[in-house]
Every structure is written in structure tokens, then in C-alpha cells.
Coordinates of C-alpha atoms (C1' of nucleotides) in Angstrom, one line a residue:
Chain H
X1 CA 0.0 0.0 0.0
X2 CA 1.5 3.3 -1.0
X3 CA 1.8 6.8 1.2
X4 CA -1.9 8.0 -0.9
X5 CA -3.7 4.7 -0.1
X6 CA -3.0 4.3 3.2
X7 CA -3.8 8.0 3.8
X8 CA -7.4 7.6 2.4
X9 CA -7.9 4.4 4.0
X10 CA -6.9 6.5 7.3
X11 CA -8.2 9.7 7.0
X12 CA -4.8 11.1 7.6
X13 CA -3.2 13.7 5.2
X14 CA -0.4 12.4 3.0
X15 CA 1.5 15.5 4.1
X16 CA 0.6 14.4 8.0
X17 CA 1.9 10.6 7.6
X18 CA 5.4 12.4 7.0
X19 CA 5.1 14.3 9.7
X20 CA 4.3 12.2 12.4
X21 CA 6.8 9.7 10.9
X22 CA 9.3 12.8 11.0
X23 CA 8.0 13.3 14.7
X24 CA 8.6 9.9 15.6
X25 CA 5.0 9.5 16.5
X26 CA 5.2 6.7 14.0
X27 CA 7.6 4.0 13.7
X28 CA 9.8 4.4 10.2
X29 CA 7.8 3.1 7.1
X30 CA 9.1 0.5 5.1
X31 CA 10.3 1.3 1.7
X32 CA 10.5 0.0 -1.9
X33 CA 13.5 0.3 -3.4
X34 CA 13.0 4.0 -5.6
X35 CA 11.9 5.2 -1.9
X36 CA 8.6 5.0 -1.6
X37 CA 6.7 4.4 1.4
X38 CA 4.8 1.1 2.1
X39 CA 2.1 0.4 4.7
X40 CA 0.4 -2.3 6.0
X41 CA -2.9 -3.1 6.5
X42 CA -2.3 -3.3 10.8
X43 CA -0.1 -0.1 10.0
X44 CA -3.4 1.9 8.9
X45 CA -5.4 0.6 11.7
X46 CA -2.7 2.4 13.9
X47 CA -3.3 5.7 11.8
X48 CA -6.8 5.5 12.2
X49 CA -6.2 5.4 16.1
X50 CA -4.4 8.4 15.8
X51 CA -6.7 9.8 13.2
X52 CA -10.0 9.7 15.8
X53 CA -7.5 10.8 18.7
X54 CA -7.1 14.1 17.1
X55 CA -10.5 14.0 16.3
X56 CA -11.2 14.3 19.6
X57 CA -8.5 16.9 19.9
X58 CA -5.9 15.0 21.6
X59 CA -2.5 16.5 21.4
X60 CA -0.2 14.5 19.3
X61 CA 2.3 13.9 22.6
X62 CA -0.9 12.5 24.7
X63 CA -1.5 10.5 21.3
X64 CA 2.1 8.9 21.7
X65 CA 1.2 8.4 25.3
X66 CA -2.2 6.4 24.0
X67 CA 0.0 4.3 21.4
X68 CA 1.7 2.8 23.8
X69 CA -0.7 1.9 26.2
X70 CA -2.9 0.5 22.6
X71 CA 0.1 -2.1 22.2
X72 CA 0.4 -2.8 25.4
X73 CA -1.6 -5.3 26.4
X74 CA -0.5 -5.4 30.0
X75 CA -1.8 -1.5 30.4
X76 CA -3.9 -1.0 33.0
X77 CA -7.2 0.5 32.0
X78 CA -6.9 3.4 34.9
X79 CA -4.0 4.7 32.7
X80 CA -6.0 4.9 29.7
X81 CA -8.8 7.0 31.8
X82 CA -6.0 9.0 33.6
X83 CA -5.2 10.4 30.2
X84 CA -9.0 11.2 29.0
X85 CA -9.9 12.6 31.8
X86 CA -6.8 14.8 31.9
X87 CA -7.4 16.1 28.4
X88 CA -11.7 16.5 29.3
X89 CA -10.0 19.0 32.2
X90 CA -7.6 20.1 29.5
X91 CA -11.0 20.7 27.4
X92 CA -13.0 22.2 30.2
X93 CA -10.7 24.8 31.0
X94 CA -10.6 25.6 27.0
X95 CA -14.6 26.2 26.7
X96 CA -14.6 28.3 30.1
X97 CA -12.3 30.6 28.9
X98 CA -13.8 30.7 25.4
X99 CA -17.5 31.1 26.7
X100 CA -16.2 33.9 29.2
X101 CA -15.1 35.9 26.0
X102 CA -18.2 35.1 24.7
X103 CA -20.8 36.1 27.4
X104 CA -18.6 39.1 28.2
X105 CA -18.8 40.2 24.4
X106 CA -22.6 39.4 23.7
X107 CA -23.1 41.5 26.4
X108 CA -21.6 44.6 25.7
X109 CA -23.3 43.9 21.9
X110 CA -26.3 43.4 23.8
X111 CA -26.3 46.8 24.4
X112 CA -25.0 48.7 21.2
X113 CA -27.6 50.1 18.7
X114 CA -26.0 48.8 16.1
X115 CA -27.1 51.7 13.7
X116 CA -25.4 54.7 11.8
X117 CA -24.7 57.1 15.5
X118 CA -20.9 56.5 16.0
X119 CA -21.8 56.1 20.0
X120 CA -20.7 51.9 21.1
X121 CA -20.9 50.5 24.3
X122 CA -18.4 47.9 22.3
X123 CA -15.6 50.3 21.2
X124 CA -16.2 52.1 24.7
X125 CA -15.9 48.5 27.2
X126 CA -12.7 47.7 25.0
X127 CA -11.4 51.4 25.5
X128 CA -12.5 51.5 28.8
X129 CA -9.3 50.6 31.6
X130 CA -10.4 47.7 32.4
X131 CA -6.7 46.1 32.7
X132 CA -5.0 47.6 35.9
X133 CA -1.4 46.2 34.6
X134 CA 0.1 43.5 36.1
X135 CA 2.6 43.9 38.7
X136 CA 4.2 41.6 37.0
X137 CA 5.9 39.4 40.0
X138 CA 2.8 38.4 41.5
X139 CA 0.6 36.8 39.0
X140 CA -2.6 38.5 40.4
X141 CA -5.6 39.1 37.6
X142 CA -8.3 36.4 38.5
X143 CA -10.4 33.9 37.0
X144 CA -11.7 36.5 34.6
X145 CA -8.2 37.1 33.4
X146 CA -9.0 35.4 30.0
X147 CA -5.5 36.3 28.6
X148 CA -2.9 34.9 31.0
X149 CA -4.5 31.1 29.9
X150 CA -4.8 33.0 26.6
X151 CA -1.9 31.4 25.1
X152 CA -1.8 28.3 26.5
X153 CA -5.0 27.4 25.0
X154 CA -3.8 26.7 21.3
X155 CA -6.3 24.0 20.7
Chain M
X1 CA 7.5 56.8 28.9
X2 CA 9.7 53.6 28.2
X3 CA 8.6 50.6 27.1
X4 CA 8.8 48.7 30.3
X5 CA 7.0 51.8 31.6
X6 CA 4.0 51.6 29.1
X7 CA 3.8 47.6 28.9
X8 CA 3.0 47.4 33.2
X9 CA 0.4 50.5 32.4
X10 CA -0.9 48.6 29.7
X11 CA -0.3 45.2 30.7
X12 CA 0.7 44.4 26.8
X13 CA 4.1 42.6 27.6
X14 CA 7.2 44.2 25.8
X15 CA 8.1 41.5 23.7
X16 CA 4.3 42.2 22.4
X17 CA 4.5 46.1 21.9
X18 CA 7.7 45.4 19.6
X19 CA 6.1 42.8 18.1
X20 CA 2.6 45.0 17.3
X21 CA 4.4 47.2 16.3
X22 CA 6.6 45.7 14.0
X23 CA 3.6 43.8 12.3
X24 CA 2.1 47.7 12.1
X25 CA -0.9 46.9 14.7
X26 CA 0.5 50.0 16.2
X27 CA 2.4 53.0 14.3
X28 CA 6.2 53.2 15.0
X29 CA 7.2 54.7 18.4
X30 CA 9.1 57.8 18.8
X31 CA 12.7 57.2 19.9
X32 CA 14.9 58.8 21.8
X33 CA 18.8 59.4 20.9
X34 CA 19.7 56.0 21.6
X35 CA 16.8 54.1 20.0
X36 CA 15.3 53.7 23.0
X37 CA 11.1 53.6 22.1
X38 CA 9.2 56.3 23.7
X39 CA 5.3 56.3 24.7
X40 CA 2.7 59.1 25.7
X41 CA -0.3 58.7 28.1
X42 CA -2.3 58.3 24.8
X43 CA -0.5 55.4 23.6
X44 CA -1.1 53.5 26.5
X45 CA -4.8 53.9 25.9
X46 CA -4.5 52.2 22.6
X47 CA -2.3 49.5 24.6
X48 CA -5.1 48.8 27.3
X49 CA -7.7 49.0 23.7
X50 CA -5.5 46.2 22.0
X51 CA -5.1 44.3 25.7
X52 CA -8.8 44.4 26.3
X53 CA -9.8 43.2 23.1
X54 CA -7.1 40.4 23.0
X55 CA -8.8 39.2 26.2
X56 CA -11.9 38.7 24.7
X57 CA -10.2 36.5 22.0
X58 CA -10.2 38.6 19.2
X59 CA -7.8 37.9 16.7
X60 CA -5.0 41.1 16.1
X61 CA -6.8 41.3 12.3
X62 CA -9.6 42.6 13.6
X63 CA -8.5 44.3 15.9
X64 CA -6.7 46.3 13.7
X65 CA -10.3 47.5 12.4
X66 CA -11.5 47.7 15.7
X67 CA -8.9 50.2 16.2
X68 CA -9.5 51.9 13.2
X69 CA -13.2 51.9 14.3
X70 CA -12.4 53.6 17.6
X71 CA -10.1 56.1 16.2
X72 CA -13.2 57.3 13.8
X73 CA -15.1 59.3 15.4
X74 CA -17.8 59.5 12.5
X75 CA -18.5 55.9 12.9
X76 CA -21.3 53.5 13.0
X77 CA -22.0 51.5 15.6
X78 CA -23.5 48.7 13.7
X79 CA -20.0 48.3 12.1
X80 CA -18.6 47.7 15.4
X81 CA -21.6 45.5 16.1
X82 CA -20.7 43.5 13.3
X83 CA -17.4 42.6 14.1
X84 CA -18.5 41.9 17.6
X85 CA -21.4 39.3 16.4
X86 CA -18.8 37.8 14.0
X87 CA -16.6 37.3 16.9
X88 CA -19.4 35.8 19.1
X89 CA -20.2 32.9 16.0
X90 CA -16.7 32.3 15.8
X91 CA -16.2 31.7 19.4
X92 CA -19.7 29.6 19.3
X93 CA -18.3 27.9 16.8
X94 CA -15.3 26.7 18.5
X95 CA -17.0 26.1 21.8
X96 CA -19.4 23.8 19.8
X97 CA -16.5 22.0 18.7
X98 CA -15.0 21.9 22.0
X99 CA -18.0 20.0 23.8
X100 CA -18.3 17.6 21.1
X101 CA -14.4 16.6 21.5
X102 CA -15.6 16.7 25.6
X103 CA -18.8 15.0 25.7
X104 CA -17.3 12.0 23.5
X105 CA -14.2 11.6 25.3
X106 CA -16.7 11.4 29.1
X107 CA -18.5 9.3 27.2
X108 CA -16.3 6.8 26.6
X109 CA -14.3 7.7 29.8
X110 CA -17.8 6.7 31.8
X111 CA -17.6 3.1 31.0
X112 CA -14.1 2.8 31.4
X113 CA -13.1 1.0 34.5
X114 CA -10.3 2.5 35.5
X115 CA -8.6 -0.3 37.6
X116 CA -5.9 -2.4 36.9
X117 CA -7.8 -4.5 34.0
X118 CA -6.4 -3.9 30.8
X119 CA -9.8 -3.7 28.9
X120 CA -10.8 0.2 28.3
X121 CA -13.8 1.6 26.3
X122 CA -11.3 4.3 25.7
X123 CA -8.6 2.6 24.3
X124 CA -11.4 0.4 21.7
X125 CA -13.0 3.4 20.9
X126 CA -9.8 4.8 19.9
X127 CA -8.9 1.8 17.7
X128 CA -12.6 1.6 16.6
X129 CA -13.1 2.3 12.4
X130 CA -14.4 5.4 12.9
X131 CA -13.9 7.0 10.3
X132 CA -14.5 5.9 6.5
X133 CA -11.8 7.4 4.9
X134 CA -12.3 10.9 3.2
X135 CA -13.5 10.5 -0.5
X136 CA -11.2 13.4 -1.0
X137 CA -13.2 14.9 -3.5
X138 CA -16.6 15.8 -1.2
X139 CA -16.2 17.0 1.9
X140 CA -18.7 14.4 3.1
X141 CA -17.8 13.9 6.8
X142 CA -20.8 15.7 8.8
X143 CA -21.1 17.8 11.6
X144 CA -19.5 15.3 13.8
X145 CA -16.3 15.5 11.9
X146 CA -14.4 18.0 14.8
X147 CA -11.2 17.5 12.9
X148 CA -12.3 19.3 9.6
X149 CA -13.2 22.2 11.5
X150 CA -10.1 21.5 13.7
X151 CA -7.1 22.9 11.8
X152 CA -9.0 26.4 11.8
X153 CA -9.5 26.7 15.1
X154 CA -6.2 27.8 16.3
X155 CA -7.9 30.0 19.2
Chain Z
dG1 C1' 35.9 57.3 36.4
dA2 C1' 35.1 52.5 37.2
dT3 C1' 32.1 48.9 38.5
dG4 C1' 27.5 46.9 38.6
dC5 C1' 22.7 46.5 37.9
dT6 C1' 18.7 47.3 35.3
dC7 C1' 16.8 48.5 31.3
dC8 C1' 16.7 48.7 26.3
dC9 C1' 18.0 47.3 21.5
dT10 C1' 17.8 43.9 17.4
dC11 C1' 17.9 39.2 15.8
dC12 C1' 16.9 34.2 15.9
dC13 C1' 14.4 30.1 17.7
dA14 C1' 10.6 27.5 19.6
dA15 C1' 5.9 26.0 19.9
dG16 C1' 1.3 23.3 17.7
dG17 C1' -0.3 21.1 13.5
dT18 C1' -1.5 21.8 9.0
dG19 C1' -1.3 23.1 4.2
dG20 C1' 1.1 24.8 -0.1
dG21 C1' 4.5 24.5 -3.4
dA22 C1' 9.0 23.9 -5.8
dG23 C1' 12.0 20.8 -8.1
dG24 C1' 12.7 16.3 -9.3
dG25 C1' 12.2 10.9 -9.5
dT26 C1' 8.9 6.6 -10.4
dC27 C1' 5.4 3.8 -12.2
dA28 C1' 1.9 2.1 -15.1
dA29 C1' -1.2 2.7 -19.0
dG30 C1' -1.5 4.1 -23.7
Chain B
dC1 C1' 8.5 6.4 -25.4
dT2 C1' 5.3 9.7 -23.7
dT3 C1' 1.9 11.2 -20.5
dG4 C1' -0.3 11.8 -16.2
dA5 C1' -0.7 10.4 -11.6
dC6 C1' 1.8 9.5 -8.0
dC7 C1' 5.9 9.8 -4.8
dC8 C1' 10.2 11.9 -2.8
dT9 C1' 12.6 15.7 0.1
dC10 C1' 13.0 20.5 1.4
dC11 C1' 11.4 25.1 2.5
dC12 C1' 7.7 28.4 3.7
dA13 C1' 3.5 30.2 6.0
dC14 C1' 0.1 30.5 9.4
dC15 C1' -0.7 33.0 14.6
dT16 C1' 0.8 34.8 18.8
dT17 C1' 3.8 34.4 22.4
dG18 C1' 7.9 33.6 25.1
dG19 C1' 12.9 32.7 25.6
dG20 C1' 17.5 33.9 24.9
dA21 C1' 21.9 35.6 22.9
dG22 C1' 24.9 39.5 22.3
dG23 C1' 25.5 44.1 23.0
dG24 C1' 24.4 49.2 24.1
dA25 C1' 22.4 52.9 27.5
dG26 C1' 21.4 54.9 31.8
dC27 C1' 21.8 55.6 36.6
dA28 C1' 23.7 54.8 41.2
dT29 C1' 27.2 53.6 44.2
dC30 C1' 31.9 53.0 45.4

DNA sequence: GATGCTCCCTCCCAAGGTGGGAGGGTCAAG
DNA sequence: CTTGACCCTCCCACCTTGGGAGGGAGCATC
């Protein structure tokens, strides 16, 4: 099975399978001899693992994590759950922030006119002062701080 | 006003007001003899603008308009409106995504065991056929399909 | 005026995943 | 043998943020 079979029998890009090989996420491919990568049937069932694991928005370092346990057979099941329910917090913590944004921002709309007068509770919350500066050794700024989780939430 | 001095009144950190800057979110600085970047009391109200609406997850893009927006005095509000409700459905959006990722993974995580048996709903859901293979040419692959949407959501 | 500390400068690198494309080899059908 | 579909390896871009190297500027203290 070449690179482009195995990718639509998985569901994973052509460009991806490289990567992850790249990555190490996945074991070297075989080759023929002009180079070309050959796969397996057990080798896409493996993709496909990976391929519904980022479905569900696992990073690909958790996804490593949940190979391993897949060939083990010896794993222990609370391992497996340790790792879900890591990334559901993971996920949790993702929405919160993204629905604070959101409820804070549909309510200032909430209250713009929305018409041709120039006057916008919008343009007026985001102008107002509303970050005091942090004093930058203690990490103070709340829950409501959206922006110090802000980066770490990269999907 | 130095730039240390402007990012703790603006809380905008100074690796960020170079960078904005040098991506033209915000005009070039005054400098002093030596290059150092100066700011006015002004500027720092565009800082805590940027630093507010970066909180509510708006992408610098649109904040650049949003800027633009504020600047204009002649405005209309429903402009601003606009952005603000396009923000809203793309933060819906990604929450929607979000929960699906969640509420599959507790799903499966609920049946799990979690002792030291090696059989895991997670684990044979992971494995599980899930997922057809793309037909490449449709973009068949429903609503479900969180990874399509995935890619773009780069919060 | 010399040392030292803090601040500032500009560049480069990293991250996460994914897609796009250039430039070139390979394979099978016609 | 030619053609078109496939494959290969590199490099680049996205988006935003932080980290750090290597070096200059400014101020205070000795």
C-alpha cells in the first residue's frame, strides 16, 4: 500500500503521515526500493487510532502516550482513563475561557444600537481601563483574566 | 515613557508592543537618541484597547479594524456591532467544537473501568473504524467530523 | 571614572499542527 | 516512449507568544 492509499484508508493527510513519521509518533515506514513508502494493513489501523484521537482533539504527545498503552496489552485500564480525563480538564478549561469571551462580548453587543450614530458601548468597554497592569511578580488578575490562559490554549 | 513603563500600564508585555508594532498593529514609536522607544499617556490607551480586546479573544486582524473603528469618530455603531457578532459565532463555533471533543471523550471515559484490567472503552474506541476514509473529492464527513473544523480553530 | 545593575535594542528560535509549493524521480497505462 | 498520476525531500506560511543571545544605554554607588 503506498503513502496515498494508506492516507485515504486512514483519513490522515499524506503530508501528515510524513510528519508524524518525522516526529517519531510513528515508527519508520518501510520502503520500496525507488523510496517510496509502504504500509500495511495493521499499519493503517494504527493511523486510524491516531486519526480519531485528534478527532477528539488529543494532542499528538498525549497521542504517543495512547499508542503505547494501545500495544500494550498489559496496560492498566486506569491509565487509559487517567489520560482522557486529563485532556476532558484540558477541554473544560478551553470552553470556560472561550464562553467567558463570549458572554462578556454578547453583552456589551447586547447593548450597542448597532445603527449609523458613532456612539458603542463595544468600542467604549474595550477602550475602557479595564486592565489595571500586572505587577508583573505576582501573577494576580483572576479567573476573569481570559488572557494569561490565553496562550496556553492553542487547541 | 519607556517601554517597560508603558507595557505594566498597559499590561501588553514588551516582547508584544515590539512585536505590534513591527507587524504595524500599532504606528512606529518615537525614539529617543539611543533608539530607546518612547510612549505618551495616549498610547497606552491604545495598549489597554489592544489588551482588552485580545482578552476577549479577538484575533489582532480585527483588531486592527477595531482600532481603526475607535479612532473614527464619525462611525457607525452597527460596524462595530458587526465585528463583535462575528466574533461571538466564531467563538460559538469553537466552543461547539469543543463539547463535542468533551462529551465523546466522558462518554467513553464513563464506561471505562479505570482499575488495573487492561480492557478500556477508551482505548477500543480509539482503535474503533471510525472513520471511512475521506473521498477526498466531497467533503462528506458531517457535523461530527471535529477535525475538519479543527485545523482552523487555532484560538 | 570604574564597576555593577537594570533596562533597552535587534535578531533568531521555539511551539502546535497543517497546508502549499518547488524541483525532481517513479510507475503504469496508452 | 510519452503522459499523467503519484511519490520523494526540502522550505515556507500560518498565529501569537515567550525565551534567549549578544551588545548598548542609563543611573547609582563606590
Amino acid at each position: 500500500m503506498n503513502i496515498g492509499e494508506a492516507s485515504k484508508a486512514s483519513g490522515v493527510s499524506v503530508k501528515m503521515l510524513r510528519y508524524y513519521e518525522s516526529i517519531g509518533l510513528l515508527p519508520r515506514a518501510q520502503r520500496t526500493e525507488s523510496g517510496y513508502r509502504v504500509y500495511r494493513a495493521e499499519d493503517v489501523t494504527a493511523l486510524r487510532f491516531i486519526r480519531n484521537a485528534r478527532d477528539l482533539g488529543f494532542p499528538l504527545d498525549r497521542i504517543e502516550a495512547l499508542l503505547g498503552l494501545w500495544r500494550d496489552r498489559t496496560r492498566a485500564s486506569a491509565e487509559v482513563k487517567l489520560h482522557a480525563e486529563a485532556h476532558v480538564a484540558d477541554l473544560d478549561e478551553k470552553i470556560a475561557v472561550l464562553q467567558q469571551m463570549r458572554d462578556a462580548l454578547r453583552h456589551l453587543a447586547a447593548h450597542c444600537h448597532g445603527d449609523d450614530r458613532p456612539d458603542c458601548p463595544i468600542i467604549d468597554g474595550l477602550a475602557g481601563s479595564a486592565q489595571p497592569a500586572p505587577t508583573s511578580r505576582s501573577a494576580r488578575r483572576p479567573a476573569s483574566a481570559a488572557s494569561a490562559t490565553y496562550a496556553r490554549i492553542g487547541v
